Coordinates of C-alpha atoms and ligand atoms in Angstrom, one line a residue:
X1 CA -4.4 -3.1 -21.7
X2 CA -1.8 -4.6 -19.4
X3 CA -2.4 -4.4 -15.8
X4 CA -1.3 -1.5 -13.8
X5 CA -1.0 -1.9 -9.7
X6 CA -0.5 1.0 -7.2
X7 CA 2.5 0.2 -5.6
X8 CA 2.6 1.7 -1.8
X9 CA 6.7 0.9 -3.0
X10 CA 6.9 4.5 -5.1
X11 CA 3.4 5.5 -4.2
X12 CA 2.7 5.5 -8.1
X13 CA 0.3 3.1 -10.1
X14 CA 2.4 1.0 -12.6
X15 CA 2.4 -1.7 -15.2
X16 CA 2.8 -5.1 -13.0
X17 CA 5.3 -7.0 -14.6
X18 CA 6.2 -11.1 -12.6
X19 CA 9.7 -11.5 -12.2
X20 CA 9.5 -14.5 -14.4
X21 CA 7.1 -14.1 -17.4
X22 CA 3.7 -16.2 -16.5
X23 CA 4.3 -17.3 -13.3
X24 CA 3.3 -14.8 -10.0
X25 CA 4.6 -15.5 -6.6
X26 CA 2.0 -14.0 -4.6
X27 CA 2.4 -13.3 -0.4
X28 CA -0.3 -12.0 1.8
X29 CA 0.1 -11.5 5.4
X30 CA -2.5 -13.8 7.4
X31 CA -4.3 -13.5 10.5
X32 CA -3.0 -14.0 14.3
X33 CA -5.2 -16.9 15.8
X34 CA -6.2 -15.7 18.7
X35 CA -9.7 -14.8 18.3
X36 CA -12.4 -15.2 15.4
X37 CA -12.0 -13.2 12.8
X38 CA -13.8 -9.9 12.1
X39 CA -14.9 -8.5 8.7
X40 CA -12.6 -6.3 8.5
X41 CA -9.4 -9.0 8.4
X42 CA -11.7 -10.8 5.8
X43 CA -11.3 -7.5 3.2
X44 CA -7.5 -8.8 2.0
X45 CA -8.9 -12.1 1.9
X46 CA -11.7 -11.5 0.1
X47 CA -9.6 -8.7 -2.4
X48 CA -6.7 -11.0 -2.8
X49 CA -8.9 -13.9 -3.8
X50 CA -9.7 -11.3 -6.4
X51 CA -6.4 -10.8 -7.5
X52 CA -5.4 -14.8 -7.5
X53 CA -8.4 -15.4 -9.8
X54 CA -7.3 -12.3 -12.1
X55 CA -4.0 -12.8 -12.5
X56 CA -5.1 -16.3 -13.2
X57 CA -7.4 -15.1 -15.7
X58 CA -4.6 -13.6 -17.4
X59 CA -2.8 -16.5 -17.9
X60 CA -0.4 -16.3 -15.0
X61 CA 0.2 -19.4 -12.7
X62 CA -0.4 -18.3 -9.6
X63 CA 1.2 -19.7 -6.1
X64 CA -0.4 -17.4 -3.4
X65 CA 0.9 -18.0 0.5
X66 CA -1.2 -16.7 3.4
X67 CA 0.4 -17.5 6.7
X68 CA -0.6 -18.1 10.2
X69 CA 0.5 -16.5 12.9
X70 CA 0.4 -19.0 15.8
X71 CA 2.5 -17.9 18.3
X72 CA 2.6 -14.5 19.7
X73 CA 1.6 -13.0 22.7
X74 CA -1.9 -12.6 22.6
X75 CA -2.2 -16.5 21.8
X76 CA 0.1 -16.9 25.1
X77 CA -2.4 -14.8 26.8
X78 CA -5.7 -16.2 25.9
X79 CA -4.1 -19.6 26.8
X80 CA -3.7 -18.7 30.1
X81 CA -6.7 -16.9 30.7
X82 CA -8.4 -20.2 29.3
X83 CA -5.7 -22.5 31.4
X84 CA -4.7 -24.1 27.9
X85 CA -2.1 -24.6 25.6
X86 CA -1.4 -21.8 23.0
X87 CA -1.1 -24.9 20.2
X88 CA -5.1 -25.9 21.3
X89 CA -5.6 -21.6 21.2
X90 CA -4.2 -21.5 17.8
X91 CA -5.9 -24.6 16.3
X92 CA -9.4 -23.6 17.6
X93 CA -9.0 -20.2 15.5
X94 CA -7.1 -21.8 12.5
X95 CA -10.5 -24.0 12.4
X96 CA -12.6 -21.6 12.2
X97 CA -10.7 -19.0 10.0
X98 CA -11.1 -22.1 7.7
X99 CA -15.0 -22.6 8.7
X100 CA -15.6 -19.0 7.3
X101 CA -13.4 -19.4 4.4
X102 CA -15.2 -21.9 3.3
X103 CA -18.3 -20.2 3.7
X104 CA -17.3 -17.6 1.6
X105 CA -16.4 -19.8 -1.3
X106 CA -13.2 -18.4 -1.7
X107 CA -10.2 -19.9 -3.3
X108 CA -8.0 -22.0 -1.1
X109 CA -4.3 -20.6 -1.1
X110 CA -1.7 -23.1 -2.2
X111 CA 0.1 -22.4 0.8
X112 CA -0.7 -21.7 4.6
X113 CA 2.4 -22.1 6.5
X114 CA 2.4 -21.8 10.4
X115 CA 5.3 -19.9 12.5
X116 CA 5.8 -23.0 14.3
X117 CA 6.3 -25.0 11.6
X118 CA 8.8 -23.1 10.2
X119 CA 11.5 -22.8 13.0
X120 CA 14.4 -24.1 11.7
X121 CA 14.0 -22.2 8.5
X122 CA 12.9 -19.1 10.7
X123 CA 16.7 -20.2 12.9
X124 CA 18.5 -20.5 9.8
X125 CA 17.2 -17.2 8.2
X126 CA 18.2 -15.0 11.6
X127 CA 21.5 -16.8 11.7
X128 CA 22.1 -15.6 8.3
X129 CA 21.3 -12.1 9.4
X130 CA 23.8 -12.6 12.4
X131 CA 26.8 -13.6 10.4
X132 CA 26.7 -11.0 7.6
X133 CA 26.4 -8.6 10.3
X134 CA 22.8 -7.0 9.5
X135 CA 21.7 -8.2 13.2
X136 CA 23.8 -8.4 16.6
X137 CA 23.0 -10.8 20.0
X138 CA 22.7 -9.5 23.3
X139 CA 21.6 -11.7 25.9
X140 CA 20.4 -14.5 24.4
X141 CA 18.3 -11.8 22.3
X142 CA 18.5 -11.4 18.6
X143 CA 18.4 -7.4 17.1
X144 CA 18.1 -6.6 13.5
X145 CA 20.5 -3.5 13.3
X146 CA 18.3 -0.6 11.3
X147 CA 21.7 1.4 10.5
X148 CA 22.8 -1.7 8.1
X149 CA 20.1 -1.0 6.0
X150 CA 20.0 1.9 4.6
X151 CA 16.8 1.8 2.6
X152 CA 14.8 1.5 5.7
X153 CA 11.4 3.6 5.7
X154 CA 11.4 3.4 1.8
X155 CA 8.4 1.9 1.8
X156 CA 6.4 3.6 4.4
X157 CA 8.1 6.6 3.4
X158 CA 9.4 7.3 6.9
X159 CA 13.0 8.8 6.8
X160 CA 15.0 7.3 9.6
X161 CA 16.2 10.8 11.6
X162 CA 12.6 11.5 11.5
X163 CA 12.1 7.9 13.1
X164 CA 14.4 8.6 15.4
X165 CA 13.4 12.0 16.5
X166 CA 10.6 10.3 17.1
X167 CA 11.6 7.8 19.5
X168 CA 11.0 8.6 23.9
X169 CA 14.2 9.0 25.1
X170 CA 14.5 6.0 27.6
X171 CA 15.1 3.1 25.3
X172 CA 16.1 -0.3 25.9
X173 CA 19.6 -0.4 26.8
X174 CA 20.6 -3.4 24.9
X175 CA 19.9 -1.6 21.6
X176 CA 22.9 -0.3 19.6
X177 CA 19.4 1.9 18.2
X178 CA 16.2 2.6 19.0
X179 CA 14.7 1.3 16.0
X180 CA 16.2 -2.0 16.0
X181 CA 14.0 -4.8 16.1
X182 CA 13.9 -8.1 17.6
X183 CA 14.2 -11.4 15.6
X184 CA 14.7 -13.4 17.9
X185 CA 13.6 -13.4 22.4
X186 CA 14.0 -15.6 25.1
X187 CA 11.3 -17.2 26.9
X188 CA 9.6 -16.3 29.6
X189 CA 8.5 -18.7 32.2
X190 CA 5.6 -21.0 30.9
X191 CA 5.7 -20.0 27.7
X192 CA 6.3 -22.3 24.3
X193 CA 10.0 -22.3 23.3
X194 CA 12.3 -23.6 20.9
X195 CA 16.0 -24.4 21.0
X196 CA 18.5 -21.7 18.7
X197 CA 21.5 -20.9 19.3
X198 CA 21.1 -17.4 21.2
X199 CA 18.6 -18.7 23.8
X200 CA 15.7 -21.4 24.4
X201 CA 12.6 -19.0 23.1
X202 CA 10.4 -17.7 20.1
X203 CA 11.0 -15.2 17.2
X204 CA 9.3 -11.9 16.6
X205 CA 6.9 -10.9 14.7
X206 CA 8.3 -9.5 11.4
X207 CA 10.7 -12.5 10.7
X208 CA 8.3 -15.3 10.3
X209 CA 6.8 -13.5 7.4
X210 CA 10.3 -12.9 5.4
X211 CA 11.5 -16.3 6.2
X212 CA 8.4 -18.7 4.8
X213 CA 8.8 -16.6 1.9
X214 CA 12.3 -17.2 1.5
X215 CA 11.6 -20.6 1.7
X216 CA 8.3 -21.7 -0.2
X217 CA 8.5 -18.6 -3.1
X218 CA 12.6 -17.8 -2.9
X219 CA 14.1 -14.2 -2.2
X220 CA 12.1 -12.6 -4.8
X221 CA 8.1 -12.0 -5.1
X222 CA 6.2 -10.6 -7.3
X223 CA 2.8 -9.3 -5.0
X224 CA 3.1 -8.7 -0.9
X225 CA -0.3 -7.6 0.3
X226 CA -1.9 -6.8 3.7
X227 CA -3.9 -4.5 5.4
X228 CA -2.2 -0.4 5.2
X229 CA -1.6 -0.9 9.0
X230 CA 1.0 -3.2 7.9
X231 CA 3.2 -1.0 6.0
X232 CA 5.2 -0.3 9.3
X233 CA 6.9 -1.9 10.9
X234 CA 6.1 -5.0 9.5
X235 CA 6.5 -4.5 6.1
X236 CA 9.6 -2.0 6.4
X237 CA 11.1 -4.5 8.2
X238 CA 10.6 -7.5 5.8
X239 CA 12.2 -5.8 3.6
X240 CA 15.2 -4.9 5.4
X241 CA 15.1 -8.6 6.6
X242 CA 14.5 -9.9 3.1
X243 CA 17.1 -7.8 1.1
X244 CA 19.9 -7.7 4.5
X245 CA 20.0 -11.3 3.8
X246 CA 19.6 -11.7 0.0
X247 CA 20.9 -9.0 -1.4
X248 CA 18.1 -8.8 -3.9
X249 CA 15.0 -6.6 -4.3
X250 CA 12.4 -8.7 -1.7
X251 CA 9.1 -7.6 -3.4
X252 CA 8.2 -6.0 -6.6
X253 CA 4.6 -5.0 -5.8
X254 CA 3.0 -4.1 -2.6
X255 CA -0.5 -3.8 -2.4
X256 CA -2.2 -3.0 1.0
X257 CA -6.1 -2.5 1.8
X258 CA -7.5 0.0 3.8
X259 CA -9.7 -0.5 6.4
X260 CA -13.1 -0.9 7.3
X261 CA -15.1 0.9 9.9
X262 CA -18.1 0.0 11.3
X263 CA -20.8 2.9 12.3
X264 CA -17.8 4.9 11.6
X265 CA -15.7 3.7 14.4
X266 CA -12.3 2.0 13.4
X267 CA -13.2 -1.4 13.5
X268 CA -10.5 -3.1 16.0
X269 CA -10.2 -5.4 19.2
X270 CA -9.5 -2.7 21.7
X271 CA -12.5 -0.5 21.2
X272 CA -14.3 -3.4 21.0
X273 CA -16.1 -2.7 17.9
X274 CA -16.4 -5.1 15.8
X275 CA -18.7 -7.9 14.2
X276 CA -16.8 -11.0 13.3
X277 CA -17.5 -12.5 10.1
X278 CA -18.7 -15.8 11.1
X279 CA -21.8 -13.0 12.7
X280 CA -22.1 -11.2 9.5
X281 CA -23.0 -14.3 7.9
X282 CA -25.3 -15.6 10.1
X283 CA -27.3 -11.9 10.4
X284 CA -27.0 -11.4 7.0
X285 CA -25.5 -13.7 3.7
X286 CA -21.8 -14.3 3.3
X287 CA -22.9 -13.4 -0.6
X288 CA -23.3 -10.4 1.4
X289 CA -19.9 -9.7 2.4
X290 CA -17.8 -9.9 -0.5
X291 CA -20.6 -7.7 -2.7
X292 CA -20.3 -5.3 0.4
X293 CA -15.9 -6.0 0.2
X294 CA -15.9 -5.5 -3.8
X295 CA -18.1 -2.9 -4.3
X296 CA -15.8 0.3 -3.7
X297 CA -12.2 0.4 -3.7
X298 CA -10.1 -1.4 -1.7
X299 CA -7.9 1.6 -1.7
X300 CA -10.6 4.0 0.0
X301 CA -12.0 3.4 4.0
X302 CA -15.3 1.9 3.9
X303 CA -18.0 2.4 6.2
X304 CA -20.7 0.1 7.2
X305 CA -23.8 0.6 8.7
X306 CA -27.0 -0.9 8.5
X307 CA -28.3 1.6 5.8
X308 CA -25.4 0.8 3.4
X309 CA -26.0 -3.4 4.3
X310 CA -29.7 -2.3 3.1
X311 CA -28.3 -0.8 0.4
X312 CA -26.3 -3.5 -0.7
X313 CA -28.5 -6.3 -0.4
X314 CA -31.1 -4.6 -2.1
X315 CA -28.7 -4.0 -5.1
X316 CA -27.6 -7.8 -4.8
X317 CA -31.3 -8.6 -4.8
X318 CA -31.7 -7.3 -8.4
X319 CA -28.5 -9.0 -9.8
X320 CA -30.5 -12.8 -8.7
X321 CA -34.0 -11.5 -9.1
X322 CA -32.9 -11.3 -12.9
X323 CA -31.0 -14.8 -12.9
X324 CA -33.6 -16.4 -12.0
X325 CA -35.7 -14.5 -14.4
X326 CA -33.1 -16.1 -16.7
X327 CA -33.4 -19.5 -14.8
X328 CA -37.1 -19.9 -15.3
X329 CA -36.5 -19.3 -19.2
X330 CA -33.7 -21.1 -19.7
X331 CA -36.0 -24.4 -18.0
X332 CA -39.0 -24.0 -20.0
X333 CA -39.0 -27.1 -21.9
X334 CA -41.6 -25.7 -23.9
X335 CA -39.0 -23.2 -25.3
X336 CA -36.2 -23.9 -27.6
X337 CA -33.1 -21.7 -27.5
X338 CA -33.5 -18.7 -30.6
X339 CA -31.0 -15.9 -31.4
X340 CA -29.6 -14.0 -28.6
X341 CA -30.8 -10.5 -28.8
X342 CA -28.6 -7.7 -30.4
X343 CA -28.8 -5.1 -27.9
X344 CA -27.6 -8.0 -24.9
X345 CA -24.8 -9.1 -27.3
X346 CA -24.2 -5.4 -27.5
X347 CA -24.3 -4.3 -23.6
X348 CA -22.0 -7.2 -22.7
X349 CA -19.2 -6.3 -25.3
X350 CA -19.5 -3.0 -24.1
X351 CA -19.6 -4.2 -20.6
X352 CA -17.4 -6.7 -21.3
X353 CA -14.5 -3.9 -22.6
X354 CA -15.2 -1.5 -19.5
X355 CA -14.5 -4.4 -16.9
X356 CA -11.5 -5.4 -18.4
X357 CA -9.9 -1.8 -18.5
X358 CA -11.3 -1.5 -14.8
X359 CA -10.0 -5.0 -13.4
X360 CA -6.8 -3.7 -15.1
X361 CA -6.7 -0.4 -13.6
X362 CA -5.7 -1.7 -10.0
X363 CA -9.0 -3.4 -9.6
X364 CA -11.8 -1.1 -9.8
X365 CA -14.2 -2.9 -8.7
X366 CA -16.6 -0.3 -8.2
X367 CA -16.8 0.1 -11.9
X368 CA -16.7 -3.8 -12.6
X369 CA -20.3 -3.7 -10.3
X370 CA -21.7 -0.8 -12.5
X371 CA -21.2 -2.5 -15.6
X372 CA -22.7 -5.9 -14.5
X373 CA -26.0 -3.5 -13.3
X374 CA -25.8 -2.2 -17.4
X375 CA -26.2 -5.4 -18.2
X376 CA -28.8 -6.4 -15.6
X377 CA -30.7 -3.4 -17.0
X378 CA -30.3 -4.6 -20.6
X379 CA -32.1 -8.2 -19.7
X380 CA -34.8 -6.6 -17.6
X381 CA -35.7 -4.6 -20.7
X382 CA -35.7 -7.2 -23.2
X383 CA -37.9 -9.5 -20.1
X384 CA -40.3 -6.4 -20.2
X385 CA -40.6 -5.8 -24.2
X386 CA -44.1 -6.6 -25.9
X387 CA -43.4 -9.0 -28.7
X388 CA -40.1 -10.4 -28.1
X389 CA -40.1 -13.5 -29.4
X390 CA -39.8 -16.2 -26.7
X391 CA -37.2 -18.6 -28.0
X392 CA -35.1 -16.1 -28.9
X393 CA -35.7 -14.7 -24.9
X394 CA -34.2 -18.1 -24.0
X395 CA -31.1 -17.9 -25.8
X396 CA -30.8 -14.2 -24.1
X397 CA -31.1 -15.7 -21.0
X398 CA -28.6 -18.4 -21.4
X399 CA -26.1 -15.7 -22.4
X400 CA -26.9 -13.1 -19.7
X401 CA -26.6 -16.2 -16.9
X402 CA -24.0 -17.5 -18.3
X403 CA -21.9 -13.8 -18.1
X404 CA -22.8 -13.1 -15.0
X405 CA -21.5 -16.8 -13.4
X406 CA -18.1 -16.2 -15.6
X407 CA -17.4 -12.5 -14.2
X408 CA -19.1 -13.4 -10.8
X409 CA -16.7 -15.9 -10.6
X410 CA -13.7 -14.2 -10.3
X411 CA -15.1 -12.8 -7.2
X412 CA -16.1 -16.0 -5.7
X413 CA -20.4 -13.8 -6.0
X414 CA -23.3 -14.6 -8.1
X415 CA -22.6 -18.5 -7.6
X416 CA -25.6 -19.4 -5.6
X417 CA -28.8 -21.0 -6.6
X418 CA -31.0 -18.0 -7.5
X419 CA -34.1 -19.5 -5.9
X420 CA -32.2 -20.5 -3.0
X421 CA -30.6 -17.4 -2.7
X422 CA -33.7 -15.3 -3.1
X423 CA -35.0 -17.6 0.0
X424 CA -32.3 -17.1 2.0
X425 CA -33.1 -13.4 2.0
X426 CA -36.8 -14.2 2.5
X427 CA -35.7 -16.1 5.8
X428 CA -32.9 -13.0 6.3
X429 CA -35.7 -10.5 6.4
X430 CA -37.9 -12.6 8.9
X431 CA -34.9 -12.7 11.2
X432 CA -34.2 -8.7 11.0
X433 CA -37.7 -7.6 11.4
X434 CA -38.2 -10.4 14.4
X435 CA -41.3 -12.0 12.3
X436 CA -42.9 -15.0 13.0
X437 CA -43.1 -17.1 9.8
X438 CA -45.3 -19.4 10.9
X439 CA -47.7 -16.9 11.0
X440 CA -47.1 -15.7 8.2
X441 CA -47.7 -19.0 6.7
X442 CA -51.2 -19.4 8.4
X443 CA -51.9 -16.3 6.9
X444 CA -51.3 -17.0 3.4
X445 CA -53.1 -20.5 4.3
X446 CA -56.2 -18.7 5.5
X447 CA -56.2 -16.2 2.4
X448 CA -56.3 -19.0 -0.1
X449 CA -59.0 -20.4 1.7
X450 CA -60.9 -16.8 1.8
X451 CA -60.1 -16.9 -2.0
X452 CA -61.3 -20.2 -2.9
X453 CA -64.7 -19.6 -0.7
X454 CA -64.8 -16.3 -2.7
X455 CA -65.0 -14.3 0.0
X456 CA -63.1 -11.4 -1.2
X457 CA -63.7 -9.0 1.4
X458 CA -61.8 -11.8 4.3
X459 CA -59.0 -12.2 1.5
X460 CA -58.6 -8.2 1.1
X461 CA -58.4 -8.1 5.1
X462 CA -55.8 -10.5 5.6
X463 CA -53.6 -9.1 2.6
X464 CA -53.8 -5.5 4.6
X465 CA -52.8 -7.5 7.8
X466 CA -49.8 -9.0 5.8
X467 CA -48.7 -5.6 4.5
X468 CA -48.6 -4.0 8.0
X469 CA -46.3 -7.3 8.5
X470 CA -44.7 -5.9 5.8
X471 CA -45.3 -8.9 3.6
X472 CA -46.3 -8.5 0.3
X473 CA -48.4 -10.8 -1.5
X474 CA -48.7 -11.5 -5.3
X475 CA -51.8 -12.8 -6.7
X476 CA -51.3 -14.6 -10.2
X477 CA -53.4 -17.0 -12.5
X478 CA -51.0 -19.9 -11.0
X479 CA -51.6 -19.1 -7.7
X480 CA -50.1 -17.1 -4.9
X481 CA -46.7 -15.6 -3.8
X482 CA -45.4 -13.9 -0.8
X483 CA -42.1 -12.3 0.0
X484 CA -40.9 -9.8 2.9
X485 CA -40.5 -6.3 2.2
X486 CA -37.1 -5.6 0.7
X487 CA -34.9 -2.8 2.6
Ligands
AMP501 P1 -4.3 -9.0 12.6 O1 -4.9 -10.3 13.0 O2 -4.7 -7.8 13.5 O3 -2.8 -9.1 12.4 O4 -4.9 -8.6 11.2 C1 -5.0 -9.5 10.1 C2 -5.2 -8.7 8.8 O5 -6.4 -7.9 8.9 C3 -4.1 -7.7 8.6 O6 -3.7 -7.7 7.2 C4 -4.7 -6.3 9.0 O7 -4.2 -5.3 8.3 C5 -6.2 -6.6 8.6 N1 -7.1 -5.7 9.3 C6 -7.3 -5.6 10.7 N2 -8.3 -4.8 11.0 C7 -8.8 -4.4 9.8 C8 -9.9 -3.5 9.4 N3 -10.7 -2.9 10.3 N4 -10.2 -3.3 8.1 C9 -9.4 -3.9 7.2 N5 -8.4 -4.7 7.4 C10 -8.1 -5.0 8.7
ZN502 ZN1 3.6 -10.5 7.5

C-alpha cells in the first residue's frame, strides 16, 4: 500500500506522490521565539518527526526545514519590557526550543533557517513580487495585491467576496483592498531594521516562510505542515506568494495538526493556559509526551488532563515493564538463545501488516499503538506459560525487544533503558504524590531487619504502613522490591 495523506489542499485523502521520485522536500512552519514553548507547539514537532522518519523508512531522502521566527512584534516587545535586544530575546528561546528538542530525542531537521538571516533573499523575493506586478508600494510599505491572485482562499476554502464581506468597513487607506497583506513595513522607532529599497524596516509575517523555501528547497515542495491555525492567512498567503512569483504549484501536500487543549481550555498565551514543555518533562517523562502526541490522531483535538496523563503512563508502563521482562532474559548468561516462539512470530507479522497499512493511511497512529499492545500481550503470555522452554523464551525476547526499538524508533519512544525508565517513573510518582523517599527507604531498611530477626508481626506492620504510602512491596526468594502505586 502506497501512502495516502489528507491534503487540507482538496480536503480529500490521497496517494502522496514527491515531485521527484525518492527525494521529499519537506517544510514545516516553526515557532516564534519569544517565549518557551508549550506542548501544544511541540505536537507538529513531534508528528513531523514522524513523518521525516516514515518517509525515510520508505526509501525517500528526506530534507525537512523548520524555520525560526526571530523577528516579530512580540520578540520587539519582550525586549523592551526586559530592556534588551530582540537578537539576545530570540537566542535565549532558540536555546531552549533546542534544550527540549533534544530532550525529546527527536530528529534534528536539516535545516533551521532564521528570518534574519535570510534578508536579502527575503528583499529579493518581494522585489520579484513588485516587478511582476502581484504587490504594489505605498509609503515605503510593501502590499501583496489579493486581486492578482485569483486562487486565493483555495486552500482554506474561503471564497474572496465572502472575505471581503467580511471585512469592518474602515480599512487602511493605503490598501487598493482590504485583504492585501503586507510583505514588507517600515520601522518604528527603536526597533531592528534592515535596508530595502522601499524603506529602512522588517518584513511580515507570511513572506519569510515562502522565501527560505524558495531558496533552500526551490519553488516546488512536496509536504508544508503546521498547526490548522495556520491555514489562514499564513498559508493562503504563501501560496499566493509562492505561485505570484513562480508561476508553479508552491506545495503538493499540506498537512496541518490540530490542537491541543488542556483541561479542555484551548491551550494558548492569552488565556494563559498552558504548560510548556520543558514543565511537562520535568512533572512527568518527555517519553511521556510524544506517547501522549502519537497516541490519537493528529487530525482530532486532544485533550489533556491529569486522568488521561494517568492513563497514558500507565499504558507506557506496560510497553517497558515487558522490555525489561525481555531484558532480564535476553542477559541470562545461563540461557542460550532457542527458537523464537510461533505465536510471537505470528502476532508481529500480523502486527507488523496492520502498522504498515495504518502508518500509510495518513498516520494512524492510534492503531500503530494498538498493534504494538497485541504484541505486548503476545510476550506477556508466552512469559506467563507453564513449560515453555527457557532458551527458546530468550530468543522470543530478543525478537519482541528488538521490534519494539525498530517501530519505537520511528517515533523517537521505547528508546530508553527499561530499568532506568521504570525508575524514572518510580522517582515521578514520589514527586506527584509529595513522598518522602527517604522514608520510604528507612522503611524498607527497617522491614528487612524485622524480617531477618523473624519478627513477622513488625514486618507485616511496616508493609501496611507502606501501603497507606501507597508503596507496594514485593517479597521474593532473592530479596525485596518496592515500587509506588501506579496511576
Ligand atoms: P506560534 O509560536 O504560536 O506561531 O506556534 C507555533 C506552532 O505551534 C504553530 O504551528 C501553531 O499552529 C502550533 N500551535 C500553537 N498552539 C497550539 C496548540 N494548542 N495545539 C497544537 N498546536 C499549536
Ligand atoms: Zn510559515
Amino acid at each position: 500500500m502506497t501512502l495516502k495523506l489528507f491534503n487540507t489542499l482538496g480536503k480529500n485523502k490521497a496517494a502522496f506522490t514527491p515531485l521527484k521520485a525518492g527525494e521529499v522536500k519537506m517544510y514545516v512552519c516553526g515557532p516564534t521565539v519569544y517565549g518557551r514553548l508549550h506542548i501544544g507547539n511541540f505536537r507538529g514537532a513531534i508528528l513531523f518527526n514522524l513523518v521525516r522518519n516514515w518517509l525515510e523508512k520508505l526509501g525517500n531522502k528526506v530534507t525537512y526545514v523548520y524555520n525560526y521566527t526571530d523577528v516579530d512584534d512580540q520578540i520587539i516587545k519582550k525586549a523592551n519590557e526586559e530592556k534588551t535586544t530582540a537578537t539576545e530575546i530570540s537566542e535565549r528561546y532558540i536555546k531552549a526550543f533546542e534544550e527540549d528538542f533534544k530532550r525529546l530525542g527527536l530528529k534534528k531537521h536539516e535545516f533551521n533557517p532564521r528570518v534574519t538571516e535570510f534578508m536579502p533573499q527575503i528583499i529579493s523575493f518581494i522585489d520579484g513580487l513588485v516587478k511582476n506586478g502581484h504587490a504594489y508600494v505605498v509609503d515605503g510599505e510593501v502590499y501583496y495585491s489579493i486581486e492578482k491572485f485569483k486562487d486565493y482562499g483555495a486552500l482554506s476554502g474561503n471564497k474572496l467576496e465572502d472575505l471581503n464581506a467580511g471585512q469592518r468597513v474602515e480599512v487602511d487607506k493605503k490598501k487598493k483592498s482590504p485583504l492585501d497583506f503586507v510583505l514588507w513595513k517600515p520601522a518604528k522607532p527603536n526597533e531592528p531594521f534592515w535596508e530595502s529599497p522601499w524603506s529602512k524596516g522588517r518584513p511580515g509575517w507570511h513572506i519569510e516562510c515562502s522565501a527560505m523555501i524558495k531558496s533552500i528547497l526551490g519553488d516546488t515542495i512536496d509536504i508544508h505542515g503546521g498547526g490548522i491555525d495556520l491555514i489562514f492567512p499564513h498559508h493562503e498567503c504563501e501560496i499566493a506568494q509562492g505561485e505570484g512569483l513562480s508561476g508553479k504549484k508552491y506545495c503538493g501536500h499540506w498537512m496541518h495538526n490540530e490542537f491541543l487543549n488542556l483541561n479542555d481550555q484551548k491551550m494558548s498565551k492569552s488565556l494563559g493556559n498552558i504548560m510548556t514543555a520543558q514543565n511537562f518533562m520535568d512533572t512527568y517523562h518527555p517519553e511521556i509526551l510524544k506517547y501522549m502526541m502519537l497516541s490519537l490522531h493528529y487530525r482530532s483535538s486532544f485533550n489533556v488532563n491529569n486522568e488521561r496523563i494517568s492513563n497514558l503512563v500507565l499504558a507506557l508502563s506496560r510497553v517497558y515493564a515487558s522490555l525489561k521482562n525481555a531484558l532480564n532474559l535476553i542477559h541470562d548468561d545461563k540461557l542460550t538463545f532457542g527458537k523464537v516462539d510461533d505465536a510471537l512470530s505470528l502476532a508481529i507479522k500480523n502486527a507488523d501488516a496492520k502498522m504498515i497499512d495504518s502508518m500509510n493511511d495518513d498516520f494512524n497512529t492510534g492503531e500503530v499503538m494498538s498493534q504494538i499492545f497485541e504484541v505486548v500481550r503476545t510476550f506477556n503470555n508466552l512469559l506467563v506459560t507453564k513449560g515453555k522452554n527457557k532458551n527458546d523464551l530468550k530468543a522470543s525476547a530478543q525478537k519482541f525487544a528488538d521490534w519494539i526499538k525498530s517501530w519505537g524508533a520511528l517515533m523517537s519512544l521505547f528508546q530508553e533503558d527499561p530499568n532506568k525508565f521504570i525508575s524514572d517513573l518510580d522517582e515521578m510518582y514520589i514527586r506527584l504524590k509529595g513522598l518522602d523517599k527517604q522514608v520510604i527507604i528507612d522503611k524498607i531498611n527497617l522491614r528487612l531487619i524485622a524480617r531477618q530477626n523473624k519478627d513477622w508481626a513488625a514486618s507485616d506492620k511496616i508493609r501496611d504502613e507502606l501501603i497507606a504510602m501507597e508503596i507496594e512491596v514485593f517479597d521474593s526468594p532473592t530479596g525485596m522490591t518496592w515500587q509506588v502505586k501506579r496511576g
